[in-house]
Amino acid sequence: MAHPRKKIEIIVEAPLQKPVLDWLSAQGVKGWSLFPRVIGGGKHGERSGDDITRAFDNVMIVAVATEPVARVVLDGFHTRFADAVAVVYISDVEVSRADRF
Amino acid sequence: MALSLSPPRGLRHAAVLMTELLHLAAGNLLSPMILAFVLGAVAAFVRSDLEIPEGAAKALAIYLMFAIGFKGGVAMHAASGWALAGAIMAALALSLALPLIAFVLLRGVWQQNRTNAAAIAAHYGSISIVTFVTAAEFLRSRDIPYEGYLVAMTAVMETPAILIGLMLAGGQKSPGMPDRTSERGALFREVLVNGSVMLLMGGFAIGWITGDAGLAKIRPFVADLFNGALCIFLLDMGLVAVRQGRAARQFPKALILFGLVMPPIGATCGFLAAAALGLSAGGAMLLAVLAASASYIAVPAAMRLALPAANPSLSVTLALAITFPFNVAIGLPLYLTVAQRLFGG
């Protein structure tokens, strides 16, 4: 049986990876996946994914959570990480094992 | 009275010094290592698709750091531990003084805000291991010896400047950063056990323990292959430096001068420390290089974590695209000429 959940996707500068993951866990997110060296471009210029300094690398964190948890993450992220280079969004998904998320 | 047609003595002295410097500079610029750096820079400039895969560059960096640490340790094998203790104290003193000088200049002369000045100062208080490795090879190719414990100084000088930079920033809080204490704790742990410090100190310890017998076992790897590996690494650095310079479109032109002025100021501090330690000309030159160089590997990521309000493209562009090429192309022969004048050899 399918259960509605929210997918949280966070593209954030690599140096903040650990603090962001710690914070997600503290907000009630039970698990995550991470894509290292995410290439992209935007307000902060282009990010090539192979930066020697790591200061200009991005990672993408994907997590699935209940709607209340996802809302807390979406509403609180840019307050908690005010100066971070980051994009955060949530979307609707369905999962088969409700107890995992 | 007969007029002498020869120039005054001071002028002749300056001319000899300049000829020596130009000779060294030409020899440096035409070395395979520097030409490989130029090749990388040209490739990036013409927007070639040439790239060194990240994993390969990382492996080369690990190799270079282990090899330079190991060779420093072997050189230390016969030396006294007291010399090492003095060197570590001097390294700490430089790590404290250099960011302060950079900070005062950036605030007073270049009118940078406190946060950016502190972040840039942290980069200049730390060191560039690639510049150091290139300088050590520059000396080796000229058969100029240097004290092995200089390698330990590189490891000591990697990280204290990060903490000084944070203090200079005034312990300011970014809005919504409530948990700075634990973040700083994480930062301290990260800088103290970061990979390059572990490799340098670990390689140094292994070289110190095993000495010449140890070197004999792995010489083809740590000595014979070294220059070739350094060539490819510097090629990558050429690519990275030019791409970084190009990426920083908003970089204030006036700040370029800081990237060129700070290295000789740092080198001067390095020479003062070298005089206090009684180093040889080779050792003094290497210490000047350490003090003149700026970090673009360990510090940028640490600053993003600890001082996120600072603009990283200012500090990284300065350290990587301006100071690094300056030191490698002009700084090495310049610092060696001065070191040989001041410290003999």
Coordinates of C-alpha atoms in Angstrom, one line a residue:
Chain A
M1 CA 0.0 0.0 0.0
A2 CA 1.3 3.5 -0.9
H3 CA 1.7 6.1 1.8
P4 CA 2.0 9.9 1.0
R5 CA 5.2 11.5 2.2
K6 CA 7.4 14.5 1.3
K7 CA 10.7 14.3 -0.5
I8 CA 13.2 16.9 0.7
E9 CA 16.0 17.9 -1.6
I10 CA 18.8 20.1 -0.5
I11 CA 21.6 21.2 -2.7
V12 CA 24.2 22.8 -0.4
E13 CA 27.9 23.8 -0.5
A14 CA 30.1 20.8 0.4
P15 CA 31.7 22.3 3.6
L16 CA 28.3 22.4 5.2
Q17 CA 27.5 18.8 4.5
K18 CA 28.0 17.6 8.1
P19 CA 26.2 20.4 9.9
V20 CA 23.3 20.1 7.6
L21 CA 23.0 16.3 8.1
D22 CA 23.3 16.7 11.8
W23 CA 20.5 19.4 11.8
L24 CA 18.2 17.3 9.6
S25 CA 18.6 14.4 12.0
A26 CA 17.7 16.8 14.9
Q27 CA 14.6 17.9 13.0
G28 CA 13.3 14.3 12.9
V29 CA 14.6 13.2 9.4
K30 CA 15.2 9.4 9.8
G31 CA 17.5 8.8 6.8
W32 CA 19.2 10.5 3.8
S33 CA 21.1 9.9 0.6
L34 CA 23.8 12.1 -0.7
F35 CA 25.1 12.8 -4.2
P36 CA 28.7 14.3 -4.0
R37 CA 30.1 16.8 -6.5
V38 CA 26.9 18.1 -7.9
I39 CA 27.5 20.3 -11.0
G40 CA 25.4 23.4 -11.5
G41 CA 25.1 27.1 -11.9
G42 CA 23.1 30.0 -10.5
K43 CA 23.4 33.2 -8.4
H44 CA 26.8 32.1 -7.1
G45 CA 28.3 31.3 -10.6
E46 CA 29.0 27.9 -12.0
R47 CA 30.1 25.0 -9.8
S48 CA 32.2 22.4 -11.6
G49 CA 32.1 19.6 -9.1
D50 CA 35.9 19.1 -9.0
D51 CA 37.0 22.1 -7.0
I52 CA 40.4 21.7 -5.3
T53 CA 39.4 23.9 -2.4
R54 CA 36.0 22.2 -1.8
A55 CA 34.8 25.6 -0.9
F56 CA 33.0 25.8 -4.3
D57 CA 31.7 22.2 -4.4
N58 CA 28.0 21.3 -4.0
V59 CA 26.4 18.1 -2.6
M60 CA 22.8 17.1 -2.9
I61 CA 21.0 15.6 0.0
V62 CA 17.8 13.7 -0.5
A63 CA 15.5 12.6 2.3
V64 CA 11.9 11.5 2.6
A65 CA 9.8 12.5 5.7
T66 CA 6.3 13.1 6.9
E67 CA 4.8 16.4 5.9
P68 CA 5.2 18.1 9.4
V69 CA 8.9 17.2 9.5
A70 CA 9.4 18.4 5.9
R71 CA 7.7 21.7 6.6
V72 CA 10.0 22.3 9.6
V73 CA 13.0 21.6 7.4
L74 CA 11.7 23.9 4.6
D75 CA 10.7 26.7 6.9
G76 CA 13.8 26.5 9.2
F77 CA 16.7 25.8 6.8
H78 CA 17.5 29.3 5.7
T79 CA 17.2 30.7 9.2
R80 CA 19.5 28.0 10.6
F81 CA 22.0 28.3 7.7
A82 CA 21.6 32.0 6.9
D83 CA 24.7 32.5 4.8
A84 CA 24.8 29.1 3.2
V85 CA 24.9 28.6 -0.6
A86 CA 21.9 26.3 -0.8
V87 CA 18.6 25.4 -2.5
V88 CA 15.9 23.6 -0.6
Y89 CA 12.6 22.3 -1.9
I90 CA 10.1 19.6 -1.1
S91 CA 7.7 17.6 -3.3
D92 CA 5.1 14.9 -3.0
V93 CA 6.1 11.2 -3.2
E94 CA 4.6 7.9 -2.2
V95 CA 6.4 5.2 -0.2
S96 CA 5.5 1.6 0.4
R97 CA 6.9 1.3 3.9
A98 CA 5.4 4.1 6.1
D99 CA 7.4 3.2 9.2
R100 CA 10.7 4.0 7.5
F101 CA 10.0 7.7 6.9
Chain B
M1 CA 92.4 64.0 -11.6
A2 CA 91.5 60.9 -13.5
L3 CA 87.8 60.1 -13.7
S4 CA 86.7 56.5 -13.0
L5 CA 84.5 55.2 -15.7
S6 CA 83.3 52.2 -13.6
P7 CA 79.9 52.6 -11.9
P8 CA 79.8 53.2 -8.1
R9 CA 80.2 50.1 -5.9
G10 CA 76.6 50.0 -4.7
L11 CA 75.4 50.1 -8.2
R12 CA 77.7 47.3 -9.3
H13 CA 76.6 45.3 -6.3
A14 CA 73.0 45.8 -7.3
A15 CA 73.8 44.8 -10.9
V16 CA 75.4 41.6 -9.8
L17 CA 72.5 40.8 -7.6
M18 CA 70.0 41.5 -10.4
T19 CA 72.0 39.3 -12.8
E20 CA 72.0 36.5 -10.3
L21 CA 68.2 36.9 -9.7
L22 CA 67.5 36.9 -13.5
H23 CA 69.6 33.9 -14.0
L24 CA 67.8 32.0 -11.2
A25 CA 64.4 33.2 -12.5
A26 CA 65.2 32.1 -16.0
G27 CA 66.3 28.7 -14.8
N28 CA 63.2 28.4 -12.7
L29 CA 60.8 29.4 -15.4
L30 CA 62.3 26.9 -17.8
S31 CA 62.1 23.9 -15.4
P32 CA 59.7 21.1 -16.4
M33 CA 57.6 21.8 -13.3
I34 CA 56.9 25.4 -14.1
L35 CA 56.4 24.8 -17.8
A36 CA 53.8 22.1 -16.8
F37 CA 52.1 24.8 -14.7
V38 CA 52.2 27.1 -17.7
L39 CA 50.7 24.4 -19.9
G40 CA 47.8 23.9 -17.5
A41 CA 47.3 27.7 -17.4
V42 CA 47.3 28.0 -21.2
A43 CA 44.9 25.0 -21.5
A44 CA 42.5 26.7 -19.2
F45 CA 43.0 30.0 -20.9
V46 CA 42.1 28.7 -24.3
R47 CA 39.2 26.8 -22.7
S48 CA 40.6 23.3 -23.5
D49 CA 38.7 20.3 -22.1
L50 CA 41.9 19.1 -20.5
E51 CA 41.4 18.1 -16.9
I52 CA 43.1 15.9 -14.3
P53 CA 40.4 13.7 -12.8
E54 CA 39.7 14.7 -9.2
G55 CA 40.7 11.3 -7.8
A56 CA 44.0 11.4 -9.7
A57 CA 44.8 14.9 -8.4
K58 CA 44.0 13.8 -4.9
A59 CA 46.2 10.7 -5.2
L60 CA 49.1 12.9 -6.5
A61 CA 48.6 15.3 -3.6
I62 CA 48.7 12.4 -1.1
Y63 CA 51.8 11.1 -2.8
L64 CA 53.6 14.5 -2.8
M65 CA 52.7 15.1 0.9
F66 CA 53.8 11.7 2.1
A67 CA 57.1 11.9 0.1
I68 CA 58.0 15.4 1.2
G69 CA 57.1 14.5 4.8
F70 CA 59.1 11.3 4.6
K71 CA 62.2 12.9 3.1
G72 CA 62.0 15.7 5.8
G73 CA 61.9 13.0 8.5
V74 CA 64.9 11.2 7.0
A75 CA 66.9 14.4 7.0
M76 CA 65.8 14.9 10.7
H77 CA 67.0 11.4 11.6
A78 CA 70.5 12.6 12.5
A79 CA 69.5 16.0 13.9
S80 CA 68.7 17.0 17.4
G81 CA 65.1 17.1 18.7
W82 CA 65.7 20.5 20.3
A83 CA 66.1 22.1 16.9
L84 CA 62.6 20.7 16.1
A85 CA 61.2 22.2 19.3
G86 CA 62.5 25.6 18.4
A87 CA 61.2 25.3 14.9
I88 CA 57.7 24.5 16.1
M89 CA 57.7 27.5 18.4
A90 CA 58.8 29.7 15.5
A91 CA 56.1 28.2 13.2
L92 CA 53.4 29.0 15.8
A93 CA 54.8 32.5 16.1
L94 CA 54.6 33.0 12.4
S95 CA 51.0 31.6 12.3
L96 CA 50.0 34.2 14.8
A97 CA 51.9 37.2 13.3
L98 CA 51.0 36.7 9.6
P99 CA 47.2 36.8 9.8
L100 CA 47.5 39.8 12.1
I101 CA 49.6 41.7 9.6
A102 CA 47.3 40.7 6.7
F103 CA 44.2 41.7 8.7
V104 CA 45.6 45.1 9.6
L105 CA 46.6 45.8 5.9
L106 CA 43.3 44.5 4.6
R107 CA 41.3 46.7 7.0
G108 CA 43.5 49.8 6.8
V109 CA 44.8 49.9 3.3
W110 CA 42.3 47.9 1.3
Q111 CA 39.2 48.9 3.3
Q112 CA 37.8 45.4 3.5
N113 CA 35.0 44.6 5.9
R114 CA 35.9 42.8 9.1
T115 CA 34.6 39.4 8.0
N116 CA 36.3 39.3 4.6
A117 CA 39.5 40.7 6.1
A118 CA 39.5 38.0 8.7
A119 CA 38.8 35.2 6.2
I120 CA 41.6 36.4 3.8
A121 CA 44.0 36.8 6.8
A122 CA 43.3 33.2 7.8
H123 CA 44.3 32.0 4.2
Y124 CA 47.5 34.0 4.4
G125 CA 48.4 32.9 7.9
S126 CA 48.2 29.3 6.7
I127 CA 50.5 27.8 4.1
S128 CA 50.4 26.3 0.6
I129 CA 52.0 22.9 0.7
V130 CA 52.2 22.8 -3.2
T131 CA 54.3 26.0 -3.1
F132 CA 56.5 24.4 -0.4
V133 CA 57.0 21.2 -2.3
T134 CA 57.9 23.2 -5.5
A135 CA 60.4 25.2 -3.5
A136 CA 62.0 22.2 -1.9
E137 CA 62.4 20.7 -5.4
F138 CA 63.8 24.0 -6.7
L139 CA 66.5 23.8 -3.9
R140 CA 67.2 20.1 -4.5
S141 CA 67.7 20.6 -8.3
R142 CA 70.4 23.2 -7.3
D143 CA 72.0 20.9 -4.7
I144 CA 71.1 23.4 -1.9
P145 CA 70.5 21.6 1.4
Y146 CA 67.8 22.5 3.9
E147 CA 66.9 21.5 7.4
G148 CA 64.5 18.5 7.5
Y149 CA 62.4 19.9 10.3
L150 CA 61.0 22.5 7.9
V151 CA 58.5 19.9 6.9
A152 CA 57.3 19.7 10.5
M153 CA 56.9 23.5 10.4
T154 CA 54.6 23.2 7.4
A155 CA 52.3 20.8 9.3
V156 CA 52.3 23.2 12.3
M157 CA 51.5 26.2 10.2
E158 CA 48.6 24.7 8.4
T159 CA 45.9 25.3 10.9
P160 CA 46.4 27.9 13.7
A161 CA 45.7 30.7 11.3
I162 CA 42.1 29.4 10.9
L163 CA 41.6 30.0 14.6
I164 CA 43.3 33.4 14.5
G165 CA 41.0 34.3 11.6
L166 CA 37.9 33.4 13.6
M167 CA 39.1 35.5 16.5
L168 CA 39.8 38.4 14.2
A169 CA 36.3 38.1 12.8
G170 CA 35.3 39.0 16.4
G171 CA 33.3 35.9 17.3
Q172 CA 30.4 37.3 15.3
K173 CA 27.3 35.3 14.9
S174 CA 25.5 34.9 11.7
P175 CA 21.7 35.4 12.1
G176 CA 20.2 32.0 12.9
M177 CA 23.4 30.3 13.8
P178 CA 22.5 29.4 17.3
D179 CA 24.7 26.4 17.7
R180 CA 28.1 27.9 17.0
T181 CA 29.8 26.2 19.9
S182 CA 29.4 22.7 18.6
E183 CA 30.2 23.9 15.1
R184 CA 33.5 25.3 16.3
G185 CA 34.2 22.1 18.2
A186 CA 33.7 20.2 15.0
L187 CA 35.9 22.7 13.2
F188 CA 38.7 22.4 15.7
R189 CA 38.6 18.6 15.4
E190 CA 38.6 18.9 11.6
V191 CA 41.6 21.2 11.4
L192 CA 43.7 19.3 13.9
V193 CA 43.3 15.9 12.3
N194 CA 42.9 17.0 8.7
G195 CA 44.3 14.7 6.0
S196 CA 47.3 16.9 5.0
V197 CA 48.5 17.3 8.6
M198 CA 48.2 13.6 9.2
L199 CA 50.1 12.8 6.0
L200 CA 52.9 15.3 6.5
M201 CA 53.4 14.5 10.2
G202 CA 52.9 10.8 9.6
G203 CA 55.4 10.7 6.7
F204 CA 57.8 12.8 8.7
A205 CA 57.6 10.4 11.7
I206 CA 58.1 7.4 9.5
G207 CA 61.1 9.0 7.8
W208 CA 62.5 10.1 11.2
I209 CA 62.1 6.6 12.7
T210 CA 63.5 4.7 9.7
G211 CA 66.2 7.1 8.5
D212 CA 68.4 6.3 5.5
A213 CA 67.7 2.6 5.8
G214 CA 64.0 3.3 5.3
L215 CA 64.8 5.7 2.5
A216 CA 66.8 3.0 0.7
K217 CA 63.8 0.7 0.7
I218 CA 61.4 3.2 -1.0
R219 CA 63.8 5.6 -2.8
P220 CA 62.5 4.9 -6.3
F221 CA 59.0 5.8 -5.2
V222 CA 59.6 8.8 -2.9
A223 CA 62.6 10.3 -4.7
D224 CA 62.9 9.2 -8.4
L225 CA 59.2 9.6 -9.3
F226 CA 58.8 12.9 -7.4
N227 CA 59.5 15.4 -10.1
G228 CA 57.2 13.7 -12.7
A229 CA 54.3 13.6 -10.2
L230 CA 55.0 17.2 -9.3
C231 CA 54.8 18.2 -13.0
I232 CA 51.3 16.6 -13.4
F233 CA 50.1 18.2 -10.1
L234 CA 51.4 21.6 -11.2
L235 CA 49.7 21.2 -14.6
D236 CA 46.4 20.7 -12.7
M237 CA 47.2 23.7 -10.5
G238 CA 47.7 25.8 -13.7
L239 CA 44.3 24.7 -14.9
V240 CA 42.7 25.4 -11.5
A241 CA 44.4 28.8 -11.0
V242 CA 43.3 30.2 -14.3
R243 CA 39.7 28.8 -14.0
Q244 CA 39.5 30.3 -10.5
G245 CA 40.7 33.7 -11.8
R246 CA 38.1 33.6 -14.6
A247 CA 35.3 32.5 -12.3
A248 CA 35.8 35.5 -10.0
R249 CA 34.3 38.2 -12.3
Q250 CA 33.4 40.5 -9.5
F251 CA 36.8 40.4 -8.0
P252 CA 37.9 44.0 -7.0
K253 CA 41.0 44.9 -9.1
A254 CA 42.6 46.8 -6.2
L255 CA 42.8 43.6 -4.1
I256 CA 45.1 42.1 -6.7
L257 CA 47.9 44.3 -5.3
F258 CA 47.4 42.7 -1.8
G259 CA 48.0 39.3 -3.4
L260 CA 51.3 40.5 -4.7
V261 CA 52.4 42.6 -1.7
M262 CA 51.6 40.2 1.0
P263 CA 54.0 37.4 -0.1
P264 CA 57.2 39.6 0.2
I265 CA 56.0 40.8 3.6
G266 CA 55.4 37.2 4.7
A267 CA 58.8 36.2 3.3
T268 CA 60.4 39.0 5.3
C269 CA 58.8 37.6 8.5
G270 CA 60.0 34.1 7.4
F271 CA 63.6 35.5 7.1
L272 CA 63.4 37.0 10.6
A273 CA 62.3 33.7 12.0
A274 CA 65.0 31.9 10.0
A275 CA 67.6 34.2 11.6
A276 CA 66.3 33.5 15.1
L277 CA 66.5 29.7 14.3
G278 CA 70.0 30.0 12.7
L279 CA 68.8 28.3 9.5
S280 CA 71.0 27.6 6.5
A281 CA 70.3 29.6 3.3
G282 CA 68.2 26.7 1.9
G283 CA 66.2 26.5 5.1
A284 CA 65.7 30.2 5.3
M285 CA 64.5 30.3 1.7
L286 CA 61.9 27.5 2.5
L287 CA 60.7 29.2 5.6
A288 CA 60.3 32.5 3.6
V289 CA 58.3 30.5 1.1
L290 CA 56.1 29.1 3.8
A291 CA 55.4 32.5 5.3
A292 CA 54.8 34.0 1.8
S293 CA 52.4 31.4 0.7
A294 CA 48.6 31.3 1.3
S295 CA 46.4 28.2 1.7
Y296 CA 43.8 27.3 -0.9
I297 CA 43.1 23.7 0.2
A298 CA 42.7 23.4 4.0
V299 CA 41.4 26.9 4.8
P300 CA 38.7 27.7 2.2
A301 CA 36.4 24.8 3.3
A302 CA 37.1 25.6 7.0
M303 CA 36.2 29.2 6.5
R304 CA 32.9 28.3 4.7
L305 CA 32.0 26.3 7.8
A306 CA 33.2 28.7 10.4
L307 CA 32.7 32.1 8.8
P308 CA 30.0 31.7 6.2
A309 CA 29.3 35.4 5.8
A310 CA 32.8 35.9 4.3
N311 CA 33.0 35.9 0.5
P312 CA 35.1 32.8 -0.5
S313 CA 35.8 34.0 -4.0
L314 CA 37.9 36.9 -2.7
S315 CA 40.2 34.8 -0.5
V316 CA 40.5 31.8 -2.8
T317 CA 41.1 34.0 -5.9
L318 CA 43.8 35.9 -4.0
A319 CA 45.5 32.7 -2.7
L320 CA 45.2 30.5 -5.7
A321 CA 45.1 32.8 -8.8
I322 CA 47.4 35.6 -7.7
T323 CA 49.7 34.7 -4.8
F324 CA 50.4 31.1 -5.8
P325 CA 51.6 31.9 -9.4
F326 CA 53.5 34.9 -8.1
N327 CA 55.4 32.8 -5.5
V328 CA 56.1 29.9 -7.9
A329 CA 57.3 32.0 -10.9
I330 CA 58.9 35.0 -9.2
G331 CA 59.0 34.3 -5.5
L332 CA 61.2 31.2 -5.5
P333 CA 64.2 32.8 -7.3
L334 CA 63.7 36.1 -5.4
Y335 CA 63.6 34.5 -1.9
L336 CA 66.6 32.3 -2.8
T337 CA 68.7 35.2 -3.9
V338 CA 67.8 37.1 -0.7
A339 CA 68.4 34.0 1.4
Q340 CA 71.9 33.4 -0.1
R341 CA 72.8 37.1 0.5
L342 CA 71.6 37.1 4.1
F343 CA 72.4 33.5 5.2
G344 CA 75.4 32.7 3.1
G345 CA 75.7 29.7 0.7

